[in-house]
Short mmCIF file of C-alpha atoms and ligand atoms in Angstrom, two decimals:
data_model
loop_
_atom_site.label_atom_id
_atom_site.label_comp_id
_atom_site.label_asym_id
_atom_site.label_seq_id
_atom_site.Cartn_x
_atom_site.Cartn_y
_atom_site.Cartn_z
CA MET A 170 9.85 -34.06 -22.94
CA GLY A 171 8.30 -30.03 -22.96
CA LEU A 172 10.63 -27.45 -24.07
CA LEU A 173 9.94 -25.90 -20.50
CA SER A 174 10.59 -26.60 -17.50
CA ARG A 175 7.92 -27.72 -14.88
CA LYS A 176 8.36 -25.22 -13.22
CA ALA A 177 7.68 -22.21 -15.93
CA SER A 178 4.35 -24.00 -17.22
CA CYS A 179 3.28 -25.01 -13.91
CA ASN A 180 -0.05 -23.38 -13.36
CA SER A 181 1.40 -21.41 -9.75
CA HIS A 182 1.35 -18.00 -11.82
CA GLY A 183 -2.69 -18.48 -11.26
CA GLN A 184 -2.97 -16.99 -14.97
CA ASP A 185 -6.86 -19.06 -15.04
CA SER A 186 -7.94 -17.16 -11.41
CA SER A 187 -10.79 -14.41 -12.20
CA TYR A 188 -8.52 -11.85 -10.95
CA PHE A 189 -6.65 -12.01 -14.54
CA LEU A 190 -9.31 -12.78 -16.65
CA GLY A 191 -10.70 -10.06 -15.42
CA TRP A 192 -7.89 -8.38 -17.21
CA GLN A 193 -7.84 -10.57 -19.44
CA GLU A 194 -11.36 -9.33 -20.80
CA TYR A 195 -11.11 -5.71 -20.16
CA GLU A 196 -7.67 -5.60 -22.53
CA LYS A 197 -10.35 -7.24 -25.25
CA ASN A 198 -12.75 -5.13 -24.98
CA PRO A 199 -11.63 -1.99 -23.25
CA TYR A 200 -13.43 1.00 -22.28
CA HIS A 201 -13.28 4.92 -24.56
CA GLN A 202 -15.54 7.54 -24.41
CA LEU A 203 -16.35 7.74 -28.21
CA HIS A 204 -14.82 4.13 -29.58
CA ASN A 205 -15.79 2.53 -26.99
CA PRO A 206 -18.31 3.85 -24.93
CA LYS A 207 -19.63 0.10 -23.65
CA GLY A 208 -16.90 -1.27 -23.23
CA ILE A 209 -15.90 -2.98 -20.23
CA ILE A 210 -13.81 -0.32 -17.72
CA GLN A 211 -11.70 -1.60 -14.82
CA MET A 212 -12.11 -1.29 -11.92
CA GLY A 213 -9.59 -4.54 -11.16
CA LEU A 214 -5.78 -2.98 -11.06
CA ALA A 215 -4.94 -1.38 -7.52
CA GLU A 216 -4.26 1.63 -9.23
CA ASN A 217 -3.54 5.09 -8.11
CA GLN A 218 -4.03 8.00 -10.62
CA LEU A 219 -5.63 10.61 -8.81
CA SER A 220 -2.96 12.69 -8.07
CA PHE A 221 0.01 12.59 -10.86
CA ASP A 222 -0.86 16.13 -11.29
CA LEU A 223 0.71 17.21 -8.18
CA LEU A 224 4.46 14.79 -9.08
CA GLU A 225 3.87 16.58 -12.96
CA ALA A 226 4.19 19.62 -10.92
CA TRP A 227 6.78 19.01 -9.07
CA LEU A 228 8.94 17.47 -11.97
CA ALA A 229 7.81 20.83 -14.46
CA LYS A 230 8.96 22.63 -10.93
CA ASN A 231 12.25 20.28 -11.39
CA PRO A 232 12.80 19.38 -14.85
CA ASP A 233 17.18 18.31 -12.93
CA ALA A 234 15.46 15.45 -11.45
CA ALA A 235 14.66 14.00 -14.42
CA GLU A 236 17.22 15.38 -16.57
CA CYS A 237 20.05 13.73 -15.33
CA LYS A 238 21.77 17.03 -13.55
CA ARG A 239 22.56 17.88 -10.58
CA ASP A 240 22.52 21.66 -9.67
CA GLY A 241 22.94 22.34 -13.64
CA GLN A 242 25.34 19.51 -13.96
CA PHE A 243 25.46 16.85 -16.37
CA ILE A 244 25.26 13.51 -14.32
CA PHE A 245 24.21 10.72 -16.45
CA ARG A 246 27.97 9.01 -16.75
CA GLU A 247 27.73 9.23 -12.81
CA LEU A 248 24.27 7.44 -12.83
CA ALA A 249 24.68 5.58 -16.58
CA LEU A 250 27.90 3.16 -14.80
CA PHE A 251 26.19 2.99 -11.59
CA GLN A 252 25.74 -0.52 -10.41
CA ASP A 253 26.09 -1.03 -7.05
CA TYR A 254 23.73 -3.49 -5.78
CA HIS A 255 23.32 -1.86 -2.34
CA GLY A 256 21.37 1.01 -3.94
CA LEU A 257 22.04 5.15 -4.73
CA PRO A 258 22.75 6.20 -0.26
CA ALA A 259 20.64 9.02 -1.27
CA PHE A 260 18.10 7.59 -2.52
CA LYS A 261 17.56 4.77 0.75
CA THR A 262 18.18 7.95 3.09
CA ALA A 263 15.29 9.73 1.78
CA LEU A 264 12.87 6.24 1.68
CA VAL A 265 13.88 5.22 5.01
CA ASP A 266 12.82 9.49 6.21
CA PHE A 267 9.50 8.80 3.50
CA MET A 268 8.11 5.82 5.47
CA ALA A 269 9.44 7.33 8.30
CA GLU A 270 6.83 10.26 8.31
CA ILE A 271 4.12 7.73 6.89
CA ARG A 272 4.32 6.99 10.36
CA GLY A 273 4.29 9.89 12.12
CA ASN A 274 7.92 9.28 13.28
CA ARG A 275 7.06 7.85 15.51
CA VAL A 276 9.20 4.91 14.78
CA THR A 277 12.83 5.38 12.62
CA PHE A 278 14.05 3.84 9.86
CA ASP A 279 17.93 2.65 9.80
CA PRO A 280 18.98 3.27 5.93
CA ASN A 281 21.34 0.10 6.20
CA HIS A 282 18.43 -2.22 6.42
CA ILE A 283 16.90 -1.39 3.60
CA VAL A 284 17.19 -3.68 0.54
CA LEU A 285 15.73 -1.81 -2.82
CA THR A 286 13.71 -4.37 -4.93
CA ALA A 287 12.02 -3.86 -8.69
CA GLY A 288 8.25 -3.47 -6.94
CA ALA A 289 6.61 -4.82 -3.62
CA THR A 290 6.27 -7.93 -5.84
CA SER A 291 9.44 -8.88 -6.38
CA ALA A 292 10.21 -7.68 -2.32
CA ASN A 293 8.08 -10.59 -1.75
CA GLU A 294 9.32 -13.41 -3.24
CA THR A 295 12.63 -12.64 -1.89
CA ILE A 296 12.17 -12.36 1.06
CA MET A 297 10.41 -15.31 0.62
CA PHE A 298 13.21 -17.15 -0.52
CA CYS A 299 15.29 -16.02 1.89
CA VAL A 300 13.91 -17.64 5.05
CA ALA A 301 11.59 -20.55 3.64
CA GLU A 302 12.88 -23.88 1.91
CA GLN A 303 10.99 -25.32 -0.69
CA ARG A 304 7.27 -26.47 0.81
CA ASP A 305 7.85 -24.72 4.05
CA ALA A 306 4.36 -23.03 4.96
CA PHE A 307 3.36 -18.74 5.21
CA LEU A 308 0.29 -18.65 6.79
CA LEU A 309 -1.63 -15.30 5.24
CA PRO A 310 -6.14 -13.35 7.00
CA THR A 311 -7.97 -13.71 3.99
CA PRO A 312 -8.86 -12.16 2.84
CA TYR A 313 -5.51 -11.47 0.23
CA TYR A 314 -3.98 -9.51 -2.82
CA PRO A 315 -4.98 -12.63 -5.43
CA GLY A 316 -0.82 -11.62 -6.46
CA PHE A 317 -0.13 -13.47 -3.33
CA ASP A 318 -0.54 -16.81 -4.89
CA ARG A 319 2.68 -16.34 -8.03
CA ASP A 320 4.86 -14.15 -5.98
CA LEU A 321 5.21 -16.54 -2.83
CA LYS A 322 5.37 -19.17 -3.93
CA TRP A 323 6.32 -19.52 -8.09
CA ARG A 324 9.27 -19.47 -7.97
CA THR A 325 10.41 -20.44 -3.74
CA GLY A 326 7.44 -23.67 -3.27
CA ALA A 327 7.05 -22.37 -0.69
CA GLU A 328 2.83 -22.46 0.90
CA ILE A 329 0.35 -20.99 1.75
CA LEU A 330 -1.77 -21.19 3.85
CA PRO A 331 -5.08 -19.17 4.95
CA ILE A 332 -5.95 -17.80 8.34
CA HIS A 333 -9.58 -17.27 7.64
CA CYS A 334 -11.22 -14.40 8.45
CA THR A 335 -14.94 -13.96 8.86
CA SER A 336 -17.18 -10.77 8.04
CA SER A 337 -18.07 -11.33 11.92
CA ASN A 338 -15.69 -9.04 13.43
CA ARG A 339 -15.54 -7.30 9.78
CA PHE A 340 -12.49 -9.35 9.14
CA GLN A 341 -10.39 -9.34 11.99
CA ILE A 342 -7.20 -11.24 13.07
CA THR A 343 -8.95 -13.48 16.08
CA ALA A 344 -6.00 -16.05 18.49
CA SER A 345 -7.91 -18.91 17.48
CA ALA A 346 -7.97 -17.98 13.71
CA ILE A 347 -4.26 -18.24 13.60
CA GLU A 348 -4.19 -21.66 16.32
CA GLU A 349 -7.29 -23.07 13.54
CA ALA A 350 -4.12 -21.86 10.47
CA TYR A 351 -0.99 -23.29 11.82
CA ARG A 352 -3.36 -26.91 13.08
CA GLN A 353 -4.72 -26.83 9.46
CA ALA A 354 -0.58 -27.35 8.04
CA GLN A 355 0.96 -29.45 11.03
CA LYS A 356 -1.94 -31.49 9.48
CA GLN A 357 -0.63 -31.18 6.22
CA LYS A 358 2.58 -31.87 7.62
CA LEU A 359 4.05 -28.41 6.14
CA ARG A 360 6.99 -26.60 8.69
CA VAL A 361 4.87 -23.01 9.24
CA LYS A 362 7.98 -21.03 8.40
CA GLY A 363 5.86 -17.08 8.79
CA ILE A 364 2.68 -15.24 8.58
CA LEU A 365 2.29 -12.56 6.40
CA ILE A 366 0.26 -9.57 6.53
CA THR A 367 -1.13 -6.05 4.50
CA ASN A 368 -1.33 -3.54 6.92
CA PRO A 369 -3.43 -1.42 5.63
CA SER A 370 -5.01 -5.02 3.93
CA ASN A 371 -5.32 -4.83 -0.05
CA PRO A 372 -8.79 -5.78 -0.42
CA LEU A 373 -10.39 -4.78 2.60
CA GLY A 374 -9.80 -1.13 2.42
CA THR A 375 -8.45 -1.56 6.59
CA THR A 376 -5.58 -0.95 8.63
CA ILE A 377 -5.19 -4.05 11.68
CA THR A 378 -5.73 -3.37 14.61
CA ARG A 379 -3.11 -2.38 17.48
CA ALA A 380 -5.41 -5.47 19.40
CA ALA A 381 -4.39 -7.65 16.22
CA LEU A 382 -0.98 -6.74 15.72
CA ASP A 383 0.13 -8.05 19.41
CA LEU A 384 -1.58 -11.16 19.07
CA LEU A 385 0.80 -11.92 16.00
CA ILE A 386 3.79 -10.51 17.77
CA ASN A 387 2.59 -13.09 20.72
CA PHE A 388 1.88 -16.39 18.13
CA ILE A 389 5.69 -15.32 16.72
CA SER A 390 7.82 -14.71 19.94
CA ASP A 391 6.00 -18.49 20.62
CA LYS A 392 6.80 -19.99 17.68
CA GLU A 393 10.02 -19.23 16.49
CA ILE A 394 8.51 -17.30 13.20
CA HIS A 395 9.16 -14.78 10.86
CA LEU A 396 6.18 -12.18 10.34
CA ILE A 397 6.26 -10.66 7.28
CA SER A 398 4.31 -7.12 7.16
CA ASP A 399 3.28 -5.42 3.88
CA GLU A 400 3.06 -2.28 4.09
CA ILE A 401 2.74 -1.01 0.74
CA TYR A 402 -0.43 1.08 1.02
CA SER A 403 0.73 2.27 4.06
CA GLY A 404 0.66 6.21 2.70
CA THR A 405 -3.15 5.77 2.15
CA VAL A 406 -4.60 5.80 4.80
CA PHE A 407 -7.50 9.06 5.13
CA SER A 408 -9.88 8.77 8.32
CA SER A 409 -9.62 6.98 12.09
CA PRO A 410 -8.54 4.43 13.24
CA GLY A 411 -5.16 5.42 11.95
CA PHE A 412 -1.87 4.15 10.68
CA VAL A 413 0.37 1.03 13.48
CA SER A 414 3.05 -0.14 11.55
CA ILE A 415 4.35 -3.74 13.01
CA MET A 416 7.79 -1.01 13.70
CA GLU A 417 5.18 1.07 16.15
CA VAL A 418 4.73 -2.05 18.16
CA LEU A 419 7.65 -3.51 18.66
CA LYS A 420 8.59 -0.14 19.46
CA ASP A 421 6.26 0.03 22.28
CA ARG A 422 6.24 -3.38 23.76
CA ASN A 423 10.58 -2.56 24.46
CA LEU A 424 11.01 -5.74 21.93
CA GLU A 425 13.80 -3.23 19.73
CA LYS A 426 17.34 -5.47 19.83
CA THR A 427 15.43 -9.62 20.52
CA GLN A 428 14.82 -12.36 18.39
CA VAL A 429 11.25 -11.41 17.75
CA TRP A 430 12.91 -8.43 16.13
CA GLU A 431 14.86 -9.18 14.16
CA ARG A 432 12.19 -11.88 12.62
CA VAL A 433 9.65 -9.42 11.47
CA HIS A 434 10.30 -7.71 8.25
CA VAL A 435 8.26 -4.84 6.43
CA VAL A 436 8.08 -4.16 2.38
CA TYR A 437 7.73 -1.71 0.70
CA SER A 438 6.97 0.03 -2.25
CA LEU A 439 6.01 3.70 -3.99
CA SER A 440 3.64 1.40 -5.95
CA LYS A 441 1.42 3.12 -4.69
CA ASP A 442 1.74 6.02 -2.64
CA LEU A 443 2.76 7.99 -4.64
CA GLY A 444 0.70 5.85 -7.49
CA LEU A 445 4.32 4.43 -9.59
CA PRO A 446 4.22 0.98 -10.00
CA GLY A 447 5.58 1.24 -13.57
CA PHE A 448 9.24 2.93 -12.38
CA ARG A 449 9.57 -0.56 -9.26
CA VAL A 450 10.53 0.51 -7.02
CA GLY A 451 10.39 -1.29 -4.09
CA ALA A 452 12.35 -2.35 -0.80
CA ILE A 453 12.31 -4.66 1.80
CA TYR A 454 13.46 -3.30 5.55
CA SER A 455 14.92 -6.48 7.99
CA ASN A 456 16.26 -6.03 11.12
CA ASP A 457 18.21 -8.79 10.75
CA PRO A 458 22.11 -7.71 8.86
CA THR A 459 21.63 -11.47 8.13
CA VAL A 460 18.57 -11.38 6.31
CA VAL A 461 19.75 -8.21 4.61
CA ALA A 462 22.55 -9.59 3.03
CA ALA A 463 21.05 -12.37 1.69
CA ALA A 464 18.32 -10.01 0.02
CA THR A 465 20.85 -7.88 -1.06
CA LYS A 466 23.02 -9.89 -3.26
CA MET A 467 18.78 -11.72 -3.65
CA SER A 468 18.09 -8.20 -5.36
CA SER A 469 21.02 -8.30 -8.40
CA PHE A 470 17.54 -9.90 -9.64
CA GLY A 471 15.56 -7.16 -10.27
CA LEU A 472 18.36 -3.73 -8.95
CA VAL A 473 15.89 -0.56 -9.58
CA SER A 474 16.97 2.20 -12.53
CA SER A 475 19.88 4.24 -10.80
CA GLN A 476 18.02 6.66 -13.02
CA THR A 477 15.13 5.81 -11.21
CA GLN A 478 16.84 6.19 -8.03
CA TYR A 479 18.43 9.26 -8.38
CA LEU A 480 14.93 11.40 -9.48
CA LEU A 481 12.96 9.98 -6.65
CA SER A 482 16.43 10.74 -4.15
CA VAL A 483 16.05 14.35 -5.62
CA LEU A 484 11.10 14.19 -5.71
CA LEU A 485 11.41 12.18 -1.87
CA SER A 486 14.39 14.84 0.06
CA ASP A 487 11.70 17.69 -0.68
CA LYS A 488 10.24 17.04 2.04
CA LYS A 489 7.22 20.04 1.82
CA PHE A 490 6.52 18.65 -1.48
CA ARG A 491 5.96 14.80 -0.08
CA ASN A 492 4.57 15.88 3.10
CA TYR A 493 1.20 17.55 0.62
CA TYR A 494 1.22 15.46 -1.99
CA ILE A 495 0.70 12.75 1.16
CA ALA A 496 -1.91 14.56 3.16
CA LYS A 497 -3.59 16.41 -0.67
CA ASN A 498 -3.32 11.63 -1.84
CA GLN A 499 -5.14 11.42 1.49
CA LYS A 500 -7.99 13.85 0.99
CA ARG A 501 -8.39 12.51 -2.57
CA LEU A 502 -8.43 9.23 -1.23
CA GLN A 503 -11.37 9.74 0.91
CA LYS A 504 -13.49 12.16 -1.12
CA ARG A 505 -13.57 9.00 -3.95
CA GLN A 506 -13.93 6.94 -1.44
CA ARG A 507 -17.09 8.67 -0.14
CA LYS A 508 -18.59 9.50 -3.65
CA LEU A 509 -18.62 5.53 -4.68
CA VAL A 510 -19.94 4.74 -1.65
CA SER A 511 -22.94 7.11 -1.20
CA GLY A 512 -23.61 5.90 -5.08
CA LEU A 513 -22.84 1.86 -4.47
CA ASP A 514 -25.77 2.95 -1.31
CA LYS A 515 -27.70 4.77 -3.74
CA ALA A 516 -28.14 0.71 -5.92
CA SER A 517 -28.61 -0.30 -2.26
CA ILE A 518 -25.11 -2.37 -1.90
CA GLY A 519 -23.58 -2.40 0.82
CA CYS A 520 -19.59 -2.08 2.10
CA LEU A 521 -16.95 -2.54 5.09
CA GLU A 522 -16.63 0.54 6.16
CA SER A 523 -13.53 1.22 5.45
CA ASN A 524 -10.22 4.12 5.62
CA ALA A 525 -7.68 3.37 3.68
CA GLY A 526 -5.67 2.46 -0.01
CA LEU A 527 -7.12 2.21 -3.07
CA PHE A 528 -10.13 0.55 -3.06
CA CYS A 529 -13.87 -0.91 -0.80
CA TRP A 530 -14.98 -4.47 0.39
CA VAL A 531 -18.19 -4.67 -1.72
CA ASP A 532 -20.96 -6.06 0.35
CA MET A 533 -23.39 -8.31 -2.73
CA ARG A 534 -24.74 -11.71 -0.99
CA HIS A 535 -27.69 -10.08 -1.00
CA LEU A 536 -27.81 -10.50 -5.18
CA LEU A 537 -26.68 -14.11 -5.45
CA ARG A 538 -28.51 -16.99 -6.24
CA SER A 539 -27.20 -18.78 -3.66
CA ASN A 540 -24.59 -18.80 -1.15
CA THR A 541 -21.94 -20.42 -3.41
CA PHE A 542 -18.51 -19.60 -5.43
CA GLU A 543 -20.40 -21.01 -7.68
CA ALA A 544 -22.70 -18.81 -7.35
CA GLU A 545 -20.79 -15.83 -6.87
CA MET A 546 -18.96 -16.63 -10.13
CA GLU A 547 -22.27 -16.45 -11.84
CA LEU A 548 -23.05 -12.82 -10.87
CA TRP A 549 -18.80 -12.18 -11.30
CA GLU A 550 -19.69 -13.45 -15.07
CA ARG A 551 -22.93 -10.79 -15.33
CA ILE A 552 -20.52 -7.87 -13.97
CA VAL A 553 -18.29 -8.72 -16.14
CA TYR A 554 -20.69 -9.00 -19.36
CA ASP A 555 -23.41 -7.33 -18.44
CA VAL A 556 -22.43 -4.50 -16.46
CA LYS A 557 -19.50 -4.27 -18.34
CA LEU A 558 -17.48 -2.97 -15.38
CA ASN A 559 -14.04 -5.44 -14.17
CA ILE A 560 -14.41 -6.42 -9.92
CA SER A 561 -12.26 -8.90 -7.89
CA PRO A 562 -14.38 -11.81 -6.94
CA GLY A 563 -13.79 -12.27 -3.09
CA SER A 564 -13.21 -16.35 -4.39
CA SER A 565 -9.64 -14.70 -5.91
CA CYS A 566 -9.22 -13.37 -3.10
CA HIS A 567 -9.19 -16.47 -0.94
CA CYS A 568 -12.25 -15.10 1.09
CA SER A 569 -13.54 -17.69 2.67
CA GLU A 570 -17.62 -15.93 2.73
CA PRO A 571 -18.98 -16.32 -1.27
CA GLY A 572 -20.28 -12.29 -2.02
CA TRP A 573 -18.51 -10.51 -1.96
CA PHE A 574 -15.93 -8.07 -4.80
CA ARG A 575 -13.39 -5.80 -4.55
CA ARG A 576 -14.14 -2.59 -6.36
CA LEU A 577 -11.38 0.23 -7.21
CA LYS A 578 -12.46 3.84 -6.69
CA SER A 579 -12.20 4.06 -10.69
CA PHE A 580 -8.67 5.06 -10.54
CA VAL A 581 -8.00 7.72 -13.88
CA ASN A 582 -6.63 11.17 -13.57
CA SER A 583 -9.01 13.44 -12.43
CA LYS A 584 -8.82 16.30 -14.72
CA SER A 585 -9.55 13.60 -17.91
CA HIS A 586 -12.92 13.54 -19.51
CA GLN A 587 -12.66 10.03 -19.56
CA GLU A 588 -12.33 10.30 -15.71
CA LEU A 589 -15.86 12.14 -15.60
CA LYS A 590 -17.34 10.09 -17.62
CA SER A 591 -16.83 6.22 -16.34
CA LEU A 592 -16.76 7.50 -12.42
CA ARG A 593 -20.51 8.62 -13.05
CA ASN A 594 -20.92 5.27 -15.52
CA GLY A 595 -19.62 3.68 -12.59
CA PRO A 596 -22.47 3.68 -9.51
CA HIS A 597 -24.67 4.56 -12.94
CA ARG A 598 -24.60 0.96 -14.69
CA ILE A 599 -24.41 -0.38 -10.97
CA GLN A 600 -28.18 0.87 -10.77
CA LYS A 601 -29.11 0.51 -13.63
CA TRP A 602 -27.74 -3.55 -13.55
CA ILE A 603 -29.32 -3.87 -9.88
CA SER A 604 -32.70 -2.99 -10.89
CA ARG A 605 -33.13 -5.04 -14.30
CA LEU A 606 -31.88 -7.84 -11.78
CA PHE A 607 -34.35 -7.45 -9.35
CA GLN A 608 -37.14 -7.10 -12.50
CA SER A 609 -35.50 -11.06 -13.70
CA PHE A 610 -35.68 -11.93 -10.67
CA HIS A 611 -39.59 -10.77 -9.49
CA ASP A 612 -40.80 -12.32 -12.71
CA GLN A 613 -39.35 -14.67 -11.75
CA ARG A 614 -41.30 -15.42 -9.09
C1 PLP B 818 -1.15 -5.54 -1.05
C2 PLP B 818 0.07 -5.63 -2.06
N1 PLP B 818 2.27 -6.04 -2.60
C3 PLP B 818 2.28 -5.54 -3.42
C4 PLP B 818 1.79 -5.43 -5.09
C5 PLP B 818 2.67 -5.97 -5.78
O1 PLP B 818 2.70 -3.86 -6.37
P1 PLP B 818 4.56 -3.78 -7.02
O2 PLP B 818 3.74 -2.94 -7.69
O3 PLP B 818 4.96 -2.36 -5.95
O4 PLP B 818 4.97 -5.01 -6.93
C6 PLP B 818 0.52 -5.37 -4.71
C7 PLP B 818 -0.05 -5.14 -5.98
O5 PLP B 818 -0.93 -4.82 -6.53
C8 PLP B 818 -0.08 -5.11 -3.20
O6 PLP B 818 -1.29 -4.54 -3.16
#
């Protein structure tokens, strides 16, 4: 008999996927400008350190927020004892205002419908726990964030079935792809409880069109299932077409207060838009009071500390600052995206045109030895071990076409020397390596 439970020791964590293996390789040999200039550059972790200077400047001007003070008076004891799992009302109000603003105030959010969680990871697991039984299935458009295999399935016992999207229409969701995924679930005798989308998409860096959102609403109405929209990148949209939240579509179609309205849930977090994954601040927004009540009880397992809630309630209540931050961060993201795309272009590598997020979906199909996932892994190993860049292969995101890779836009503190160096190194290393690769193909012929 093993010491660990079957649940703890099974492989549902997904630790063996190339997504996590790349991290492990990076940790063994991390790049450092002085101590390890030939080390691996980390481009596989969706971190946004691009606007830390703005947050640091705000903290310097508003020291009370981090020092547990209100109007110069210590509120340490109040925060140390706070344990209401409904969360600090001031924080929930500031958070929903921020969420509305990111959506151009075209929709509003009620703070009583929000449940705070330790990041979007916990939000996604909690909502899944609330709406799915073991072996119930959720349909997810591919390619999708590799962490979902762990977050949605491991402890809940739920299943994920892919909605296969392809490069032929820029990986947009189609009615036939949804129908096909649903049929596959039925074939496997799985009950489909819902669809989960990421808008804007990780790894594509694109927003979902209104037409596709309409399709999804029609489908969940027809099948009487849930729709979870992970909108963790909603504040990162830097060019048109703009971001359309699923909540806007419901409102525009006058579906508020209907049964469909109650089956749509939004997941959010401050890990990407504010670049604070270490603070562990996430949320579920649901129109169904029973889901809100169940998720609130569940949230006891992953609460956000009162100190963090207090600090962020002050920060997000500063309307002028939050607007400035979001606009500036989006401009910086756009600048990075242009730089990366043109660097890759010089190396004859194309990308899916993107308008959001922290990454590019890079097309390296022409560099594969054959049109197979084995060839993709072979190429990925060469990129990690020879070029020393950790990027995520499309297969780790369940992409159905070999040869696509997710690459971060090199997000290190914009002021650091190391960033300038790795920024220069990223495309430069690729260019050098590609010419070597072409040379070796040529030599073999
Ligand atoms: C689509 C998506 N959802 C959830 C998460 C997890 O975010 P958090 O750090 O808030 O748990 C990530 C992180 O990369 C993500 O890309």
